[in-house]
Amino acid sequence: MPQHPAQGLFLDLDGTLADSMPVMTAATDRFLKELGLERMGGGHHRWAGRTPFDIMGALKEHNGLDIPVQELVERYYKLVDAAYTDQATVMPGGRRLLAAASQRGVFTAVVTSTLRSVAEGFLAHQGLREMVNAVVTVEDIRRGKPDPEPYLLALKISGLRADQALAVEDAPMGARSATGAGLATWIMAPRGAQDFPRIAGVAGFINRLDQLIPCLQG
């Protein structure tokens, strides 16, 4: 755990605060089927954390699709929205961590590559929105993860320095974004950390979010 208690807590959404990967996988499978494609290719870590516009741009180019990127994103998120709110749940320890951060006056932000409607809808449905001070989404930035811009924006909004906050991610792209912004970064890995690459600035691995409560200012 860090020597200096954190005044800021920045969390990724999918796979970190939200146990939403089954929802996203099902939506992706249905989306690809509708396009007549079999798979995204490259494995989970290649795409996790990237913006939907980056992903759909690569998909369009690789498969020679004659569909605008914006339309592909809209089609995909119609499928996501249909299931996300009701089926995605909070990751283990998530409620306890957010409650502790709120009680201790820690600035909490969700920093996600997804759309604002998805992030805000999840937080509201789970009764977490009042414990989150800011939500940074793909619509707020020009360069998505692994670029550090999303976390630099979160720092700017919070008014904190990088050494006053910590980040929580679940994928290499997100970890590179957070560490690139100078944040000590913990990896949410409830199913184990095997095959996760070595990234400078990664503080360690956790399997429950409430393991980070001792890292927060008292």
Tab-separated table of C-alpha atoms in Angstrom:
chain	number	residue	atom	x	y	z
A	1	MET	CA	0.000	0.000	0.000
A	2	PRO	CA	1.240	3.568	-0.708
A	3	GLN	CA	3.092	5.612	1.921
A	4	HIS	CA	0.845	8.627	1.447
A	5	PRO	CA	-2.959	8.097	1.698
A	6	ALA	CA	-4.750	8.988	-1.524
A	7	GLN	CA	-6.989	12.044	-1.790
A	8	GLY	CA	-8.225	10.956	-5.210
A	9	LEU	CA	-9.622	7.665	-6.495
A	10	PHE	CA	-9.996	7.163	-10.255
A	11	LEU	CA	-11.711	3.979	-11.447
A	12	ASP	CA	-12.205	2.484	-14.862
A	13	LEU	CA	-15.738	1.163	-15.451
A	14	ASP	CA	-15.947	-2.062	-17.496
A	15	GLY	CA	-14.180	-4.903	-15.726
A	16	THR	CA	-13.128	-2.647	-12.850
A	17	LEU	CA	-16.098	-1.030	-11.104
A	18	ALA	CA	-18.705	-2.768	-13.251
A	19	ASP	CA	-18.823	-6.536	-13.678
A	20	SER	CA	-20.011	-6.003	-17.227
A	21	MET	CA	-17.758	-8.142	-19.384
A	22	PRO	CA	-20.404	-10.871	-19.970
A	23	VAL	CA	-22.796	-8.146	-21.146
A	24	MET	CA	-20.163	-6.618	-23.431
A	25	THR	CA	-19.159	-10.020	-24.799
A	26	ALA	CA	-22.761	-10.948	-25.588
A	27	ALA	CA	-23.362	-7.579	-27.259
A	28	THR	CA	-20.165	-7.965	-29.285
A	29	ASP	CA	-21.095	-11.469	-30.438
A	30	ARG	CA	-24.536	-10.322	-31.554
A	31	PHE	CA	-23.089	-7.220	-33.231
A	32	LEU	CA	-20.554	-9.243	-35.210
A	33	LYS	CA	-23.205	-11.778	-36.192
A	34	GLU	CA	-25.381	-8.984	-37.579
A	35	LEU	CA	-22.409	-7.795	-39.647
A	36	GLY	CA	-21.672	-11.316	-40.875
A	37	LEU	CA	-18.336	-11.449	-39.054
A	38	GLU	CA	-17.045	-14.234	-36.835
A	39	ARG	CA	-14.790	-12.412	-34.357
A	40	MET	CA	-12.963	-9.201	-33.515
A	41	GLY	CA	-9.560	-10.870	-33.583
A	42	GLY	CA	-6.525	-10.205	-31.423
A	43	GLY	CA	-7.895	-11.301	-28.046
A	44	HIS	CA	-9.432	-9.398	-25.140
A	45	HIS	CA	-6.370	-7.376	-24.149
A	46	ARG	CA	-5.978	-5.954	-27.664
A	47	TRP	CA	-9.291	-4.117	-27.405
A	48	ALA	CA	-10.003	-3.688	-23.682
A	49	GLY	CA	-9.720	-0.045	-22.707
A	50	ARG	CA	-9.688	1.386	-26.236
A	51	THR	CA	-12.380	3.822	-27.301
A	52	PRO	CA	-15.338	2.447	-29.271
A	53	PHE	CA	-14.376	4.756	-32.133
A	54	ASP	CA	-10.857	3.262	-32.290
A	55	ILE	CA	-12.251	-0.259	-32.159
A	56	MET	CA	-14.877	0.305	-34.830
A	57	GLY	CA	-12.384	2.142	-37.019
A	58	ALA	CA	-10.054	-0.863	-36.893
A	59	LEU	CA	-12.945	-3.268	-37.475
A	60	LYS	CA	-14.144	-1.245	-40.463
A	61	GLU	CA	-10.677	-1.086	-42.026
A	62	HIS	CA	-9.751	-4.717	-41.389
A	63	ASN	CA	-12.999	-6.064	-42.850
A	64	GLY	CA	-13.518	-3.483	-45.597
A	65	LEU	CA	-16.899	-2.459	-44.211
A	66	ASP	CA	-18.812	0.209	-46.116
A	67	ILE	CA	-20.400	1.609	-42.953
A	68	PRO	CA	-19.391	4.870	-41.214
A	69	VAL	CA	-17.593	4.451	-37.888
A	70	GLN	CA	-20.218	6.552	-36.105
A	71	GLU	CA	-22.972	4.236	-37.347
A	72	LEU	CA	-21.046	1.165	-36.205
A	73	VAL	CA	-20.649	2.672	-32.735
A	74	GLU	CA	-24.352	3.522	-32.574
A	75	ARG	CA	-25.379	0.020	-33.683
A	76	TYR	CA	-23.118	-1.574	-31.089
A	77	TYR	CA	-24.289	0.586	-28.205
A	78	LYS	CA	-27.918	-0.049	-28.978
A	79	LEU	CA	-27.168	-3.691	-28.200
A	80	VAL	CA	-25.147	-2.767	-25.105
A	81	ASP	CA	-27.785	-0.391	-23.738
A	82	ALA	CA	-30.458	-3.058	-24.076
A	83	ALA	CA	-28.775	-5.237	-21.457
A	84	TYR	CA	-26.172	-3.219	-19.540
A	85	THR	CA	-28.312	-1.484	-16.935
A	86	ASP	CA	-30.156	-4.619	-15.855
A	87	GLN	CA	-27.379	-7.188	-16.200
A	88	ALA	CA	-24.117	-5.444	-15.248
A	89	THR	CA	-23.383	-5.571	-11.524
A	90	VAL	CA	-20.901	-3.918	-9.167
A	91	MET	CA	-17.530	-5.631	-8.825
A	92	PRO	CA	-16.772	-7.236	-5.440
A	93	GLY	CA	-16.027	-4.614	-2.802
A	94	GLY	CA	-17.033	-1.740	-5.076
A	95	ARG	CA	-19.797	-0.368	-2.891
A	96	ARG	CA	-17.628	-0.498	0.239
A	97	LEU	CA	-14.765	1.285	-1.524
A	98	LEU	CA	-16.956	4.091	-2.883
A	99	ALA	CA	-18.722	4.499	0.459
A	100	ALA	CA	-15.388	4.725	2.283
A	101	ALA	CA	-14.049	7.235	-0.243
A	102	SER	CA	-17.171	9.373	0.110
A	103	GLN	CA	-17.049	9.305	3.900
A	104	ARG	CA	-13.366	10.267	3.927
A	105	GLY	CA	-13.715	13.137	1.467
A	106	VAL	CA	-11.748	11.414	-1.293
A	107	PHE	CA	-12.406	12.833	-4.780
A	108	THR	CA	-13.769	9.905	-6.805
A	109	ALA	CA	-14.010	9.766	-10.591
A	110	VAL	CA	-14.984	7.107	-13.091
A	111	VAL	CA	-12.653	7.261	-16.095
A	112	THR	CA	-14.000	5.122	-18.903
A	113	SER	CA	-13.685	4.516	-22.630
A	114	THR	CA	-17.404	3.935	-22.945
A	115	LEU	CA	-20.198	6.424	-23.657
A	116	ARG	CA	-21.523	8.758	-20.968
A	117	SER	CA	-25.048	7.345	-21.258
A	118	VAL	CA	-23.771	3.877	-20.332
A	119	ALA	CA	-21.604	5.061	-17.430
A	120	GLU	CA	-24.185	7.414	-15.963
A	121	GLY	CA	-26.953	4.874	-16.417
A	122	PHE	CA	-25.007	2.193	-14.570
A	123	LEU	CA	-24.061	4.472	-11.664
A	124	ALA	CA	-27.632	5.737	-11.293
A	125	HIS	CA	-29.176	2.271	-11.496
A	126	GLN	CA	-26.771	0.915	-8.883
A	127	GLY	CA	-27.308	3.860	-6.527
A	128	LEU	CA	-23.657	4.926	-6.788
A	129	ARG	CA	-23.904	8.273	-8.566
A	130	GLU	CA	-23.923	10.415	-5.417
A	131	MET	CA	-20.628	8.830	-4.334
A	132	VAL	CA	-18.877	9.741	-7.596
A	133	ASN	CA	-17.661	13.324	-8.054
A	134	ALA	CA	-16.913	13.171	-11.783
A	135	VAL	CA	-17.337	10.919	-14.805
A	136	VAL	CA	-14.824	11.171	-17.667
A	137	THR	CA	-15.941	9.372	-20.836
A	138	VAL	CA	-14.778	8.977	-24.412
A	139	GLU	CA	-16.932	11.971	-25.317
A	140	ASP	CA	-14.802	14.253	-23.133
A	141	ILE	CA	-11.418	13.548	-24.690
A	142	ARG	CA	-9.614	13.612	-28.034
A	143	ARG	CA	-7.199	10.757	-27.435
A	144	GLY	CA	-8.383	7.648	-25.634
A	145	LYS	CA	-6.575	5.013	-23.618
A	146	PRO	CA	-3.686	4.089	-23.708
A	147	ASP	CA	-3.016	7.815	-24.082
A	148	PRO	CA	-2.900	9.470	-20.626
A	149	GLU	CA	-5.387	12.204	-21.628
A	150	PRO	CA	-8.439	10.655	-19.832
A	151	TYR	CA	-6.591	10.507	-16.512
A	152	LEU	CA	-4.945	13.884	-16.982
A	153	LEU	CA	-8.437	15.331	-17.438
A	154	ALA	CA	-9.621	13.586	-14.267
A	155	LEU	CA	-6.670	15.098	-12.398
A	156	LYS	CA	-7.475	18.534	-13.788
A	157	ILE	CA	-11.103	18.265	-12.702
A	158	SER	CA	-10.109	17.056	-9.236
A	159	GLY	CA	-7.464	19.726	-8.706
A	160	LEU	CA	-5.088	17.059	-7.413
A	161	ARG	CA	-1.531	16.148	-8.353
A	162	ALA	CA	-0.818	12.684	-9.672
A	163	ASP	CA	0.987	11.728	-6.466
A	164	GLN	CA	-2.158	12.532	-4.464
A	165	ALA	CA	-4.379	10.020	-6.258
A	166	LEU	CA	-4.500	6.402	-7.341
A	167	ALA	CA	-6.114	4.657	-10.287
A	168	VAL	CA	-7.756	1.257	-10.687
A	169	GLU	CA	-7.822	-0.524	-14.046
A	170	ASP	CA	-8.281	-4.053	-15.350
A	171	ALA	CA	-6.598	-3.982	-18.777
A	172	PRO	CA	-3.125	-3.101	-20.060
A	173	MET	CA	-4.414	-0.247	-22.247
A	174	GLY	CA	-6.055	1.400	-19.256
A	175	ALA	CA	-3.057	0.757	-17.025
A	176	ARG	CA	-0.761	2.451	-19.536
A	177	SER	CA	-3.117	5.425	-19.657
A	178	ALA	CA	-3.175	5.805	-15.873
A	179	THR	CA	0.536	5.223	-15.306
A	180	GLY	CA	1.277	7.584	-18.194
A	181	ALA	CA	-0.538	10.282	-16.215
A	182	GLY	CA	1.770	9.538	-13.284
A	183	LEU	CA	-0.778	7.680	-11.167
A	184	ALA	CA	0.008	4.711	-8.953
A	185	THR	CA	-2.218	2.116	-10.587
A	186	TRP	CA	-3.815	-0.993	-9.132
A	187	ILE	CA	-5.120	-3.768	-11.352
A	188	MET	CA	-8.484	-5.331	-10.602
A	189	ALA	CA	-7.913	-9.006	-11.393
A	190	PRO	CA	-10.504	-11.164	-9.587
A	191	ARG	CA	-9.702	-14.109	-11.838
A	192	GLY	CA	-5.930	-13.813	-11.466
A	193	ALA	CA	-3.146	-11.737	-13.022
A	194	GLN	CA	-1.641	-14.325	-15.351
A	195	ASP	CA	-0.497	-12.985	-18.743
A	196	PHE	CA	-0.812	-9.364	-17.610
A	197	PRO	CA	2.254	-7.524	-18.970
A	198	ARG	CA	4.773	-5.800	-16.714
A	199	ILE	CA	3.970	-2.083	-16.746
A	200	ALA	CA	6.033	0.474	-14.835
A	201	GLY	CA	3.818	2.276	-12.344
A	202	VAL	CA	1.528	-0.662	-11.619
A	203	ALA	CA	1.372	-0.818	-7.818
A	204	GLY	CA	-0.081	-4.310	-7.602
A	205	PHE	CA	-3.069	-6.565	-8.191
A	206	ILE	CA	-6.294	-6.881	-6.219
A	207	ASN	CA	-9.287	-9.220	-6.425
A	208	ARG	CA	-11.699	-7.000	-4.476
A	209	LEU	CA	-12.017	-3.241	-4.699
A	210	ASP	CA	-12.389	-2.789	-0.952
A	211	GLN	CA	-8.797	-3.988	-0.541
A	212	LEU	CA	-7.891	-0.403	-1.468
A	213	ILE	CA	-9.700	1.213	1.472
A	214	PRO	CA	-6.440	1.367	3.495
A	215	CYS	CA	-4.922	3.390	0.627
A	216	LEU	CA	-7.407	6.236	1.103
A	217	GLN	CA	-6.894	9.238	3.341
A	218	GLY	CA	-8.393	8.652	6.772
